[in-house]
mmCIF file of C-alpha atoms in Angstrom:
data_model
loop_
_atom_site.group_PDB
_atom_site.id
_atom_site.type_symbol
_atom_site.label_atom_id
_atom_site.label_comp_id
_atom_site.label_asym_id
_atom_site.label_seq_id
_atom_site.Cartn_x
_atom_site.Cartn_y
_atom_site.Cartn_z
ATOM 1 C CA MET A 1 -32.719 -90.901 -50.637
ATOM 2 C CA THR A 2 -29.396 -90.747 -52.704
ATOM 3 C CA PRO A 3 -26.805 -88.726 -50.702
ATOM 4 C CA ILE A 4 -26.449 -85.188 -52.112
ATOM 5 C CA HIS A 5 -22.762 -85.661 -53.551
ATOM 6 C CA HIS A 6 -23.747 -88.463 -55.416
ATOM 7 C CA GLN A 7 -26.672 -86.002 -57.031
ATOM 8 C CA LEU A 8 -24.017 -83.790 -57.566
ATOM 9 C CA GLU A 9 -22.082 -85.707 -59.471
ATOM 10 C CA THR A 10 -24.720 -86.387 -61.935
ATOM 11 C CA LEU A 11 -24.666 -83.025 -63.188
ATOM 12 C CA THR A 12 -23.480 -81.533 -66.044
ATOM 13 C CA PRO A 13 -20.576 -79.010 -66.102
ATOM 14 C CA GLN A 14 -23.105 -76.388 -67.124
ATOM 15 C CA GLU A 15 -25.435 -77.679 -64.812
ATOM 16 C CA LYS A 16 -23.232 -77.073 -62.005
ATOM 17 C CA LEU A 17 -22.269 -73.341 -62.719
ATOM 18 C CA ASN A 18 -25.811 -72.722 -63.306
ATOM 19 C CA LEU A 19 -26.435 -73.669 -59.356
ATOM 20 C CA ILE A 20 -23.376 -72.332 -58.397
ATOM 21 C CA LYS A 21 -24.528 -68.790 -59.696
ATOM 22 C CA THR A 22 -27.839 -69.673 -58.166
ATOM 23 C CA LEU A 23 -26.297 -69.927 -54.707
ATOM 24 C CA GLN A 24 -24.504 -67.075 -54.939
ATOM 25 C CA LYS A 25 -27.149 -64.784 -55.642
ATOM 26 C CA LYS A 26 -29.205 -66.259 -52.975
ATOM 27 C CA ILE A 27 -26.438 -65.198 -50.388
ATOM 28 C CA GLU A 28 -26.257 -61.872 -52.201
ATOM 29 C CA THR A 29 -30.100 -60.839 -51.925
ATOM 30 C CA GLN A 30 -30.605 -62.618 -48.358
ATOM 31 C CA PRO A 31 -30.717 -60.012 -45.619
ATOM 32 C CA ASN A 32 -27.699 -59.724 -43.396
ATOM 33 C CA SER A 33 -28.028 -62.046 -40.082
ATOM 34 C CA ASP A 34 -26.185 -63.911 -37.617
ATOM 35 C CA ILE A 35 -25.580 -66.787 -40.617
ATOM 36 C CA ASN A 36 -24.570 -64.648 -43.362
ATOM 37 C CA PRO A 37 -21.335 -65.984 -44.146
ATOM 38 C CA ILE A 38 -19.691 -62.783 -45.455
ATOM 39 C CA ILE A 39 -19.830 -61.044 -41.999
ATOM 40 C CA HIS A 40 -17.934 -62.887 -39.265
ATOM 41 C CA TYR A 41 -19.677 -61.661 -35.852
ATOM 42 C CA GLU A 42 -16.891 -61.647 -33.150
ATOM 43 C CA LYS A 43 -18.327 -61.675 -29.484
ATOM 44 C CA GLN A 44 -15.353 -59.936 -28.026
ATOM 45 C CA GLN A 45 -13.567 -56.501 -29.363
ATOM 46 C CA LEU A 46 -11.361 -56.795 -32.298
ATOM 47 C CA LEU A 47 -8.458 -55.157 -30.914
ATOM 48 C CA PRO A 48 -7.525 -58.174 -28.868
ATOM 49 C CA LEU A 49 -7.835 -60.391 -32.150
ATOM 50 C CA ILE A 50 -5.353 -58.315 -33.844
ATOM 51 C CA ALA A 51 -2.799 -57.743 -30.958
ATOM 52 C CA THR A 52 -2.705 -61.634 -30.551
ATOM 53 C CA GLY A 53 -2.361 -62.237 -34.425
ATOM 54 C CA GLU A 54 -5.934 -63.867 -34.619
ATOM 55 C CA LEU A 55 -6.936 -61.309 -37.188
ATOM 56 C CA THR A 56 -4.054 -59.472 -39.290
ATOM 57 C CA LYS A 57 -3.654 -55.778 -39.348
ATOM 58 C CA VAL A 58 -5.524 -53.266 -41.924
ATOM 59 C CA THR A 59 -4.386 -51.458 -44.578
ATOM 60 C CA SER A 60 -6.339 -48.204 -43.393
ATOM 61 C CA ALA A 61 -9.136 -46.598 -41.074
ATOM 62 C CA THR A 62 -12.021 -44.693 -41.107
ATOM 63 C CA ILE A 63 -12.781 -42.760 -37.922
ATOM 64 C CA ALA A 64 -16.788 -42.322 -37.172
ATOM 65 C CA TYR A 65 -19.006 -41.605 -34.459
ATOM 66 C CA LEU A 66 -22.309 -42.483 -32.897
ATOM 67 C CA PRO A 67 -24.497 -40.850 -35.085
ATOM 68 C CA ILE A 68 -27.480 -40.262 -32.216
ATOM 69 C CA LYS A 69 -28.896 -37.415 -30.617
ATOM 70 C CA ASP A 70 -30.652 -39.153 -27.951
ATOM 71 C CA SER A 71 -28.250 -39.585 -24.693
ATOM 72 C CA THR A 72 -30.367 -42.431 -23.458
ATOM 73 C CA ILE A 73 -29.608 -44.379 -26.327
ATOM 74 C CA SER A 74 -25.925 -43.198 -26.942
ATOM 75 C CA GLN A 75 -24.583 -43.623 -23.454
ATOM 76 C CA PRO A 76 -25.304 -47.483 -23.094
ATOM 77 C CA ILE A 77 -23.237 -47.999 -26.304
ATOM 78 C CA LYS A 78 -20.315 -45.378 -24.992
ATOM 79 C CA THR A 79 -20.435 -47.745 -21.798
ATOM 80 C CA ILE A 80 -20.116 -50.924 -24.152
ATOM 81 C CA PHE A 81 -17.040 -49.062 -25.557
ATOM 82 C CA GLN A 82 -15.679 -48.582 -21.927
ATOM 83 C CA ASN A 83 -15.650 -44.886 -23.558
ATOM 84 C CA LEU A 84 -12.939 -45.496 -25.849
ATOM 85 C CA PRO A 85 -12.543 -45.352 -29.491
ATOM 86 C CA THR A 86 -13.395 -48.911 -30.614
ATOM 87 C CA LEU A 87 -12.397 -50.864 -33.496
ATOM 88 C CA PHE A 88 -16.138 -51.686 -34.511
ATOM 89 C CA ASN A 89 -15.604 -53.282 -38.071
ATOM 90 C CA ILE A 90 -12.678 -54.652 -40.408
ATOM 91 C CA TYR A 91 -13.700 -54.620 -44.340
ATOM 92 C CA ARG A 92 -11.646 -57.234 -46.427
ATOM 93 C CA LEU A 93 -11.316 -56.072 -50.221
ATOM 94 C CA SER A 94 -8.917 -57.946 -52.889
ATOM 95 C CA PHE A 95 -6.816 -55.205 -52.560
ATOM 96 C CA GLY A 96 -6.617 -54.310 -48.406
ATOM 97 C CA SER A 97 -8.376 -54.064 -45.555
ATOM 98 C CA ILE A 98 -10.120 -51.126 -43.515
ATOM 99 C CA GLY A 99 -10.942 -50.680 -39.876
ATOM 100 C CA LEU A 100 -13.831 -48.646 -38.948
ATOM 101 C CA ILE A 101 -13.479 -46.747 -35.563
ATOM 102 C CA VAL A 102 -16.039 -45.424 -33.477
ATOM 103 C CA LEU A 103 -15.599 -42.413 -31.325
ATOM 104 C CA PRO A 104 -17.586 -42.607 -27.910
ATOM 105 C CA ILE A 105 -18.869 -39.345 -29.241
ATOM 106 C CA ASP A 106 -22.702 -38.633 -30.423
ATOM 107 C CA GLU A 107 -23.951 -35.843 -32.140
ATOM 108 C CA ASN A 108 -24.971 -33.672 -29.470
ATOM 109 C CA ASP A 109 -20.848 -34.045 -28.179
ATOM 110 C CA LEU A 110 -19.708 -32.616 -31.866
ATOM 111 C CA TYR A 111 -20.756 -29.263 -31.154
ATOM 112 C CA GLU A 112 -20.715 -29.167 -27.290
ATOM 113 C CA SER A 113 -16.957 -30.047 -26.291
ATOM 114 C CA LYS A 114 -14.076 -29.578 -28.792
ATOM 115 C CA THR A 115 -11.618 -30.987 -25.695
ATOM 116 C CA LEU A 116 -13.525 -34.093 -25.805
ATOM 117 C CA ILE A 117 -13.508 -34.258 -29.342
ATOM 118 C CA GLN A 118 -9.693 -34.182 -29.159
ATOM 119 C CA THR A 119 -8.946 -36.046 -26.784
ATOM 120 C CA LYS A 120 -10.577 -39.099 -28.689
ATOM 121 C CA LEU A 121 -9.594 -38.331 -31.867
ATOM 122 C CA LYS A 122 -6.190 -38.665 -30.412
ATOM 123 C CA GLN A 123 -6.600 -41.940 -28.628
ATOM 124 C CA ALA A 124 -8.460 -42.796 -32.130
ATOM 125 C CA ILE A 125 -5.157 -41.804 -34.199
ATOM 126 C CA GLN A 126 -3.235 -44.258 -31.631
ATOM 127 C CA LEU A 127 -5.459 -47.161 -32.563
ATOM 128 C CA CYS A 128 -5.109 -46.565 -36.041
ATOM 129 C CA SER A 129 -1.592 -46.469 -35.909
ATOM 130 C CA PHE A 130 -1.642 -49.701 -33.495
ATOM 131 C CA ILE A 131 -3.957 -51.814 -36.175
ATOM 132 C CA GLY A 132 -1.735 -51.083 -39.296
ATOM 133 C CA ALA A 133 -3.460 -48.315 -40.763
ATOM 134 C CA ASN A 134 -1.223 -45.716 -42.985
ATOM 135 C CA CYS A 135 -4.109 -43.592 -44.127
ATOM 136 C CA ILE A 136 -7.292 -42.574 -42.110
ATOM 137 C CA SER A 137 -10.629 -40.928 -43.792
ATOM 138 C CA LEU A 138 -13.522 -39.512 -41.928
ATOM 139 C CA ALA A 139 -17.113 -40.634 -41.547
ATOM 140 C CA GLY A 140 -20.260 -38.134 -41.396
ATOM 141 C CA LEU A 141 -19.908 -34.820 -40.104
ATOM 142 C CA LEU A 142 -16.517 -35.166 -38.807
ATOM 143 C CA PRO A 143 -14.601 -33.456 -41.716
ATOM 144 C CA SER A 144 -16.769 -30.272 -41.404
ATOM 145 C CA ILE A 145 -16.002 -29.830 -37.367
ATOM 146 C CA THR A 146 -11.996 -30.176 -38.053
ATOM 147 C CA GLN A 147 -11.829 -28.000 -41.144
ATOM 148 C CA TYR A 148 -12.487 -30.487 -43.087
ATOM 149 C CA GLY A 149 -9.661 -32.789 -41.797
ATOM 150 C CA LYS A 150 -6.778 -30.000 -41.348
ATOM 151 C CA GLU A 151 -7.631 -29.922 -37.625
ATOM 152 C CA ILE A 152 -6.905 -33.737 -37.205
ATOM 153 C CA GLN A 153 -3.814 -33.551 -38.883
ATOM 154 C CA SER A 154 -2.185 -31.285 -36.287
ATOM 155 C CA LEU A 155 -3.204 -33.916 -33.369
ATOM 156 C CA ILE A 156 -0.790 -36.520 -35.091
ATOM 157 C CA PRO A 157 2.326 -37.390 -33.522
ATOM 158 C CA LYS A 158 5.458 -37.009 -35.145
ATOM 159 C CA ASN A 159 6.819 -40.422 -34.631
ATOM 160 C CA ILE A 160 3.365 -41.929 -36.038
ATOM 161 C CA LYS A 161 3.244 -41.957 -40.171
ATOM 162 C CA LEU A 162 -0.526 -41.498 -40.479
ATOM 163 C CA SER A 163 -2.307 -39.293 -43.506
ATOM 164 C CA VAL A 164 -5.556 -37.904 -43.164
ATOM 165 C CA THR A 165 -8.326 -37.647 -46.015
ATOM 166 C CA THR A 166 -11.823 -36.480 -45.776
ATOM 167 C CA GLY A 167 -13.174 -39.193 -48.057
ATOM 168 C CA HIS A 168 -15.232 -36.365 -49.986
ATOM 169 C CA ALA A 169 -13.318 -36.942 -53.146
ATOM 170 C CA THR A 170 -14.492 -40.678 -53.288
ATOM 171 C CA THR A 171 -18.300 -39.784 -51.919
ATOM 172 C CA THR A 172 -18.111 -36.735 -54.875
ATOM 173 C CA ALA A 173 -17.133 -39.737 -57.235
ATOM 174 C CA THR A 174 -19.631 -42.222 -55.733
ATOM 175 C CA VAL A 175 -22.746 -39.409 -56.332
ATOM 176 C CA LEU A 176 -21.869 -38.885 -59.727
ATOM 177 C CA ILE A 177 -21.863 -42.557 -60.513
ATOM 178 C CA THR A 178 -25.341 -42.688 -58.347
ATOM 179 C CA LEU A 179 -26.607 -39.947 -60.774
ATOM 180 C CA GLU A 180 -25.860 -41.720 -63.817
ATOM 181 C CA ASN A 181 -27.071 -45.107 -62.967
ATOM 182 C CA ILE A 182 -30.240 -43.758 -61.701
ATOM 183 C CA LEU A 183 -30.912 -41.721 -64.794
ATOM 184 C CA GLN A 184 -30.075 -44.393 -67.021
ATOM 185 C CA GLN A 185 -32.710 -46.671 -65.155
ATOM 186 C CA ASN A 186 -35.303 -44.133 -65.922
ATOM 187 C CA GLN A 187 -34.316 -43.662 -69.289
ATOM 188 C CA ARG A 188 -33.601 -39.797 -68.654
ATOM 189 C CA LYS A 189 -31.076 -37.326 -69.810
ATOM 190 C CA ILE A 190 -29.491 -34.724 -67.757
ATOM 191 C CA THR A 191 -29.705 -32.283 -70.429
ATOM 192 C CA ASN A 192 -33.415 -32.342 -70.221
ATOM 193 C CA GLU A 193 -33.240 -32.009 -66.035
ATOM 194 C CA ILE A 194 -33.166 -29.099 -63.851
ATOM 195 C CA LEU A 195 -30.431 -29.689 -61.552
ATOM 196 C CA GLY A 196 -30.860 -28.525 -57.956
ATOM 197 C CA PHE A 197 -28.116 -28.418 -55.342
ATOM 198 C CA LEU A 198 -29.385 -28.269 -51.478
ATOM 199 C CA GLY A 199 -25.858 -27.550 -49.564
ATOM 200 C CA LEU A 200 -22.815 -26.357 -51.074
ATOM 201 C CA GLY A 201 -20.114 -27.191 -48.973
ATOM 202 C CA SER A 202 -17.286 -29.466 -50.336
ATOM 203 C CA ILE A 203 -19.458 -32.500 -51.300
ATOM 204 C CA GLY A 204 -22.005 -29.908 -53.036
ATOM 205 C CA GLN A 205 -19.298 -27.776 -54.612
ATOM 206 C CA SER A 206 -17.294 -30.663 -55.826
ATOM 207 C CA THR A 207 -20.193 -32.722 -57.159
ATOM 208 C CA LEU A 208 -21.632 -29.898 -59.137
ATOM 209 C CA LYS A 209 -17.941 -29.225 -60.534
ATOM 210 C CA LEU A 210 -17.523 -32.950 -61.244
ATOM 211 C CA ILE A 211 -20.972 -33.463 -63.019
ATOM 212 C CA LEU A 212 -19.647 -30.146 -65.449
ATOM 213 C CA THR A 213 -16.521 -31.290 -66.449
ATOM 214 C CA THR A 214 -17.634 -35.280 -66.947
ATOM 215 C CA LEU A 215 -21.280 -35.032 -68.080
ATOM 216 C CA PRO A 216 -23.289 -33.179 -70.474
ATOM 217 C CA HIS A 217 -24.797 -29.971 -68.799
ATOM 218 C CA PRO A 218 -28.273 -29.884 -67.568
ATOM 219 C CA LYS A 219 -30.756 -27.429 -68.953
ATOM 220 C CA GLU A 220 -30.852 -25.271 -65.638
ATOM 221 C CA ILE A 221 -29.118 -25.420 -62.515
ATOM 222 C CA ILE A 222 -30.624 -24.211 -59.070
ATOM 223 C CA LEU A 223 -28.395 -23.471 -55.957
ATOM 224 C CA CYS A 224 -29.657 -23.376 -52.575
ATOM 225 C CA ASP A 225 -27.773 -23.062 -48.852
ATOM 226 C CA ILE A 226 -27.903 -21.275 -45.763
ATOM 227 C CA PRO A 227 -27.616 -16.922 -45.633
ATOM 228 C CA ALA A 228 -24.053 -17.748 -43.969
ATOM 229 C CA MET A 229 -22.624 -19.214 -47.335
ATOM 230 C CA LYS A 230 -23.969 -16.064 -49.564
ATOM 231 C CA ASN A 231 -20.617 -14.419 -49.813
ATOM 232 C CA LEU A 232 -19.092 -17.796 -51.387
ATOM 233 C CA ILE A 233 -22.135 -18.116 -53.865
ATOM 234 C CA ASN A 234 -20.878 -15.516 -56.612
ATOM 235 C CA LYS A 235 -17.223 -17.178 -56.308
ATOM 236 C CA LEU A 236 -18.773 -20.521 -57.356
ATOM 237 C CA ILE A 237 -21.169 -18.933 -59.797
ATOM 238 C CA SER A 238 -18.002 -17.853 -61.804
ATOM 239 C CA ASP A 239 -16.551 -21.091 -61.576
ATOM 240 C CA ILE A 240 -19.695 -23.028 -62.886
ATOM 241 C CA LYS A 241 -19.441 -20.798 -65.598
ATOM 242 C CA GLN A 242 -15.600 -20.987 -66.400
ATOM 243 C CA LEU A 243 -16.633 -24.624 -66.749
ATOM 244 C CA GLY A 244 -18.302 -23.889 -69.753
ATOM 245 C CA TYR A 245 -21.647 -23.823 -68.426
ATOM 246 C CA GLN A 246 -24.143 -21.415 -70.293
ATOM 247 C CA GLY A 247 -27.748 -22.189 -68.638
ATOM 248 C CA LYS A 248 -29.570 -20.627 -66.421
ATOM 249 C CA ILE A 249 -28.214 -20.512 -62.732
ATOM 250 C CA THR A 250 -30.414 -19.570 -59.881
ATOM 251 C CA TYR A 251 -29.516 -19.163 -56.310
ATOM 252 C CA PHE A 252 -32.162 -19.316 -53.213
ATOM 253 C CA GLU A 253 -31.274 -19.070 -49.716
ATOM 254 C CA SER A 254 -32.598 -21.530 -47.083
ATOM 255 C CA LYS A 255 -33.320 -21.152 -43.274
ATOM 256 C CA GLU A 256 -35.428 -23.769 -41.657
ATOM 257 C CA ASN A 257 -36.957 -25.448 -44.849
ATOM 258 C CA ALA A 258 -36.032 -25.037 -48.835
ATOM 259 C CA PRO A 259 -37.824 -22.485 -50.185
ATOM 260 C CA GLU A 260 -40.954 -22.958 -52.266
ATOM 261 C CA ASN A 261 -39.077 -22.256 -55.714
ATOM 262 C CA PHE A 262 -36.328 -24.521 -55.093
ATOM 263 C CA TYR A 263 -39.102 -27.556 -55.723
ATOM 264 C CA LYS A 264 -38.652 -26.579 -59.527
ATOM 265 C CA ALA A 265 -35.859 -28.708 -59.802
ATOM 266 C CA SER A 266 -36.312 -32.156 -61.075
ATOM 267 C CA VAL A 267 -33.273 -33.985 -59.879
ATOM 268 C CA ILE A 268 -31.867 -32.615 -56.267
ATOM 269 C CA ILE A 269 -28.396 -33.435 -54.831
ATOM 270 C CA GLY A 270 -28.457 -33.255 -51.211
ATOM 271 C CA ALA A 271 -25.426 -32.002 -49.310
ATOM 272 C CA THR A 272 -26.139 -30.309 -46.194
ATOM 273 C CA ASN A 273 -26.148 -31.185 -42.664
ATOM 274 C CA GLN A 274 -29.636 -29.492 -41.970
ATOM 275 C CA ALA A 275 -32.141 -32.496 -41.281
ATOM 276 C CA ASN A 276 -35.593 -32.478 -42.955
ATOM 277 C CA ILE A 277 -35.486 -29.105 -44.400
ATOM 278 C CA LEU A 278 -36.546 -30.792 -47.965
ATOM 279 C CA LYS A 279 -40.333 -31.595 -47.175
ATOM 280 C CA ILE A 280 -41.564 -35.042 -49.273
ATOM 281 C CA ASN A 281 -45.128 -33.402 -49.937
ATOM 282 C CA LYS A 282 -43.970 -30.329 -51.875
ATOM 283 C CA LEU A 283 -41.531 -32.511 -54.431
ATOM 284 C CA ASN A 284 -43.373 -32.567 -57.996
ATOM 285 C CA PRO A 285 -43.887 -35.716 -59.732
ATOM 286 C CA ASN A 286 -40.768 -37.414 -61.157
ATOM 287 C CA THR A 287 -38.624 -35.571 -58.870
ATOM 288 C CA ILE A 288 -35.394 -37.723 -58.450
ATOM 289 C CA VAL A 289 -33.328 -36.928 -55.201
ATOM 290 C CA ILE A 290 -29.944 -38.275 -54.562
ATOM 291 C CA ASP A 291 -29.308 -37.565 -50.773
ATOM 292 C CA ASP A 292 -25.485 -37.520 -49.515
ATOM 293 C CA SER A 293 -27.022 -35.243 -46.531
ATOM 294 C CA ILE A 294 -26.087 -36.052 -42.657
ATOM 295 C CA PRO A 295 -28.465 -36.573 -41.640
ATOM 296 C CA HIS A 296 -31.209 -36.689 -44.188
ATOM 297 C CA CYS A 297 -32.415 -33.698 -45.917
ATOM 298 C CA PHE A 298 -36.144 -35.308 -46.060
ATOM 299 C CA ASP A 299 -38.039 -37.158 -43.974
ATOM 300 C CA ALA A 300 -36.765 -40.798 -44.959
ATOM 301 C CA ASP A 301 -39.976 -42.533 -43.920
ATOM 302 C CA GLN A 302 -42.548 -40.416 -45.481
ATOM 303 C CA ALA A 303 -40.471 -40.625 -48.523
ATOM 304 C CA TYR A 304 -40.219 -44.205 -48.325
ATOM 305 C CA GLN A 305 -44.487 -44.331 -47.852
ATOM 306 C CA ARG A 306 -44.876 -42.187 -51.006
ATOM 307 C CA MET A 307 -42.478 -44.065 -53.027
ATOM 308 C CA GLN A 308 -44.630 -47.177 -52.298
ATOM 309 C CA THR A 309 -48.131 -45.578 -52.181
ATOM 310 C CA LYS A 310 -47.805 -42.954 -55.437
ATOM 311 C CA LYS A 311 -44.602 -44.078 -56.898
ATOM 312 C CA ASP A 312 -44.208 -40.953 -58.253
ATOM 313 C CA ILE A 313 -40.385 -39.650 -57.201
ATOM 314 C CA ILE A 314 -37.689 -41.486 -56.074
ATOM 315 C CA CYS A 315 -35.549 -40.502 -53.082
ATOM 316 C CA ILE A 316 -32.497 -42.526 -52.307
ATOM 317 C CA GLU A 317 -28.761 -42.409 -50.735
ATOM 318 C CA ALA A 318 -25.649 -41.260 -52.614
ATOM 319 C CA GLY A 319 -23.013 -42.675 -50.125
ATOM 320 C CA ILE A 320 -22.771 -46.343 -51.140
ATOM 321 C CA ILE A 321 -21.475 -48.010 -53.960
ATOM 322 C CA ASN A 322 -20.935 -51.475 -54.801
ATOM 323 C CA ALA A 323 -17.306 -53.690 -55.290
ATOM 324 C CA PRO A 324 -16.849 -55.971 -58.067
ATOM 325 C CA ASN A 325 -16.634 -58.936 -55.294
ATOM 326 C CA ASN A 326 -18.025 -59.737 -52.098
ATOM 327 C CA ILE A 327 -16.663 -57.680 -49.148
ATOM 328 C CA GLN A 328 -15.755 -59.863 -46.025
ATOM 329 C CA GLU A 329 -16.641 -58.167 -42.739
ATOM 330 C CA ASN A 330 -15.265 -58.892 -39.053
ATOM 331 C CA ARG A 331 -17.895 -57.256 -36.876
ATOM 332 C CA TYR A 332 -17.988 -56.592 -33.126
ATOM 333 C CA TYR A 333 -21.145 -57.975 -31.663
ATOM 334 C CA PRO A 334 -21.371 -58.504 -28.316
ATOM 335 C CA ASP A 335 -25.140 -59.109 -27.000
ATOM 336 C CA GLU A 336 -25.239 -56.074 -25.104
ATOM 337 C CA ILE A 337 -25.140 -53.942 -28.400
ATOM 338 C CA LYS A 338 -28.205 -55.746 -29.874
ATOM 339 C CA PRO A 339 -30.948 -53.672 -28.455
ATOM 340 C CA TYR A 340 -29.139 -50.609 -29.816
ATOM 341 C CA LEU A 341 -28.843 -51.952 -33.330
ATOM 342 C CA ALA A 342 -31.941 -49.950 -34.728
ATOM 343 C CA TYR A 343 -30.363 -46.813 -33.831
ATOM 344 C CA LEU A 344 -27.453 -47.241 -35.814
ATOM 345 C CA PRO A 345 -26.745 -46.529 -39.400
ATOM 346 C CA ARG A 346 -28.544 -48.685 -42.018
ATOM 347 C CA ILE A 347 -26.171 -48.306 -44.371
ATOM 348 C CA ILE A 348 -23.699 -49.985 -41.759
ATOM 349 C CA ILE A 349 -25.787 -52.525 -39.962
ATOM 350 C CA ASN A 350 -27.576 -53.648 -43.176
ATOM 351 C CA ARG A 351 -25.077 -53.421 -45.875
ATOM 352 C CA LYS A 352 -25.526 -56.199 -48.627
ATOM 353 C CA ASN A 353 -22.323 -58.154 -49.525
ATOM 354 C CA LYS A 354 -20.532 -56.319 -51.983
ATOM 355 C CA GLU A 355 -21.829 -52.679 -50.252
ATOM 356 C CA ILE A 356 -19.504 -50.379 -48.856
ATOM 357 C CA THR A 357 -19.714 -46.362 -47.741
ATOM 358 C CA SER A 358 -17.872 -44.037 -49.775
ATOM 359 C CA CYS A 359 -16.131 -42.647 -46.872
ATOM 360 C CA ILE A 360 -14.821 -45.883 -45.425
ATOM 361 C CA LEU A 361 -13.510 -46.683 -48.872
ATOM 362 C CA SER A 362 -12.076 -43.845 -49.337
ATOM 363 C CA SER A 363 -9.294 -44.531 -46.846
ATOM 364 C CA LEU A 364 -8.008 -47.405 -48.880
ATOM 365 C CA LEU A 365 -8.087 -46.111 -52.213
ATOM 366 C CA THR A 366 -5.854 -43.811 -50.889
ATOM 367 C CA ALA A 367 -3.763 -46.051 -48.970
ATOM 368 C CA THR A 368 -3.109 -47.878 -51.982
ATOM 369 C CA HIS A 369 -3.077 -45.983 -55.026
ATOM 370 C CA ASN A 370 -0.113 -43.178 -55.434
ATOM 371 C CA GLU A 371 -1.781 -40.980 -57.791
ATOM 372 C CA LEU A 372 -4.797 -40.633 -55.163
ATOM 373 C CA PRO A 373 -2.914 -38.411 -52.720
ATOM 374 C CA PRO A 374 -4.705 -37.809 -49.215
ATOM 375 C CA SER A 375 -6.773 -34.442 -49.263
ATOM 376 C CA THR A 376 -8.136 -31.995 -46.515
ATOM 377 C CA GLY A 377 -10.141 -28.907 -47.110
ATOM 378 C CA ILE A 378 -12.500 -28.285 -49.982
ATOM 379 C CA THR A 379 -12.156 -31.240 -52.648
ATOM 380 C CA ASN A 380 -10.323 -30.234 -55.517
ATOM 381 C CA ASN A 381 -12.219 -31.511 -58.961
ATOM 382 C CA ASN A 382 -9.029 -33.020 -60.559
ATOM 383 C CA LEU A 383 -8.767 -35.277 -57.718
ATOM 384 C CA ALA A 384 -12.414 -36.220 -57.936
ATOM 385 C CA LYS A 385 -11.993 -37.142 -61.366
ATOM 386 C CA LYS A 386 -9.212 -39.128 -60.685
ATOM 387 C CA HIS A 387 -11.079 -41.144 -57.653
ATOM 388 C CA LEU A 388 -13.906 -41.542 -60.597
ATOM 389 C CA ASN A 389 -11.329 -43.171 -63.052
ATOM 390 C CA ILE A 390 -10.001 -45.379 -60.275
ATOM 391 C CA LEU A 391 -13.573 -46.530 -59.309
ATOM 392 C CA ASN A 392 -14.417 -47.059 -62.590
ATOM 393 C CA LYS A 393 -11.292 -48.977 -63.629
ATOM 394 C CA MET A 394 -11.855 -51.351 -60.498
ATOM 395 C CA ASN A 395 -15.265 -52.330 -61.483
ATOM 396 C CA PHE A 396 -16.659 -50.362 -58.773
ATOM 397 C CA HIS A 397 -20.533 -49.335 -59.659
ATOM 398 C CA ALA A 398 -23.497 -47.848 -57.965
ATOM 399 C CA PRO A 399 -25.944 -50.538 -56.372
ATOM 400 C CA ASN A 400 -29.836 -50.703 -56.104
ATOM 401 C CA PRO A 401 -31.135 -47.928 -54.933
ATOM 402 C CA ARG A 402 -31.584 -47.559 -51.318
ATOM 403 C CA ILE A 403 -33.085 -45.635 -48.494
ATOM 404 C CA ASN A 404 -31.921 -46.123 -44.869
ATOM 405 C CA GLY A 405 -30.911 -49.703 -45.602
ATOM 406 C CA LYS A 406 -33.789 -50.587 -47.366
ATOM 407 C CA ASP A 407 -34.410 -51.283 -51.618
ATOM 408 C CA ILE A 408 -36.770 -48.372 -52.697
ATOM 409 C CA PRO A 409 -40.044 -49.447 -54.266
ATOM 410 C CA ILE A 410 -39.965 -50.063 -57.605
#
């Protein structure tokens, strides 16, 4: 048999280029596993590797928590983490690196123990500083339980130079990029759509305003949130009109479930912390749902099944974006954690080689771009525009539509 290097020598330059492209495509499309060359799995914790110089320090960091309600699952993971904030991932992009720090806190802890959260956040801040980060962003529900990051600012010691950003400006821009992409893929125009917003917190409000200031306007807007938001709705509607919107605007209150009239929307942006309030069986055919809710505002398994069988709706995640190049990653991967991987976010564990969540990317964008200052509180529309422009300029783009770490059925 002819040695492989002799076979390669017989190829023309164009044939070699085609072979390289084919191999790159195979690497990018294969599911992540222990042999994925993009992800470097580490049996030992990443922190000692930084302390000893085996890994370089990071540019920025993101603080997250365990998005798990079942304490029988979360407690063993906390034990693996020695009940301390843990550097779980390091993402390395061409313009810097990001450390993902996971707090030993689950979803139950978020609202039950303010003291515990503050203690673990203080520890995480020290860890962020030690590994070299100069800006941190917040994942999941951490912005909403810390007054959109303002409470975290007060926990930073004066001797530590560390800024805080919610990450919402990048997420807002990513939602818009996802919206544009899915409409284009399906040959639909936003001017023909009834645009529904389920959840009008920071992400919902900022996404709506960014759409109205950068895209053609939808023919109708439907707003929906819990009764506690009612006092803010008149101000939001006034803002919408000041942005030049002249179509019909309707507001509905939601309690345990989205109201029947909300299902009139043909494109739905989910940005709520109420799980499964949007019922898959009530969605009209041809409805598109772009969800940045935490957890999902619909049953992802039911959505996937309907997309697989009826193929008459589209339900996708909105918090992911593709980098122009592969993102190298060091991941803490001890044997003890393997039984619990199925309970961790699919968009983290099953990410493709160029994918990154917007809240994680946000810390690096803020740390490396002077025109993107750290932002707490409700996202400013002008800042969201700047994040959108930077993402487009750097050739970040929408990934293949996915839900819970799986490509949606086409």
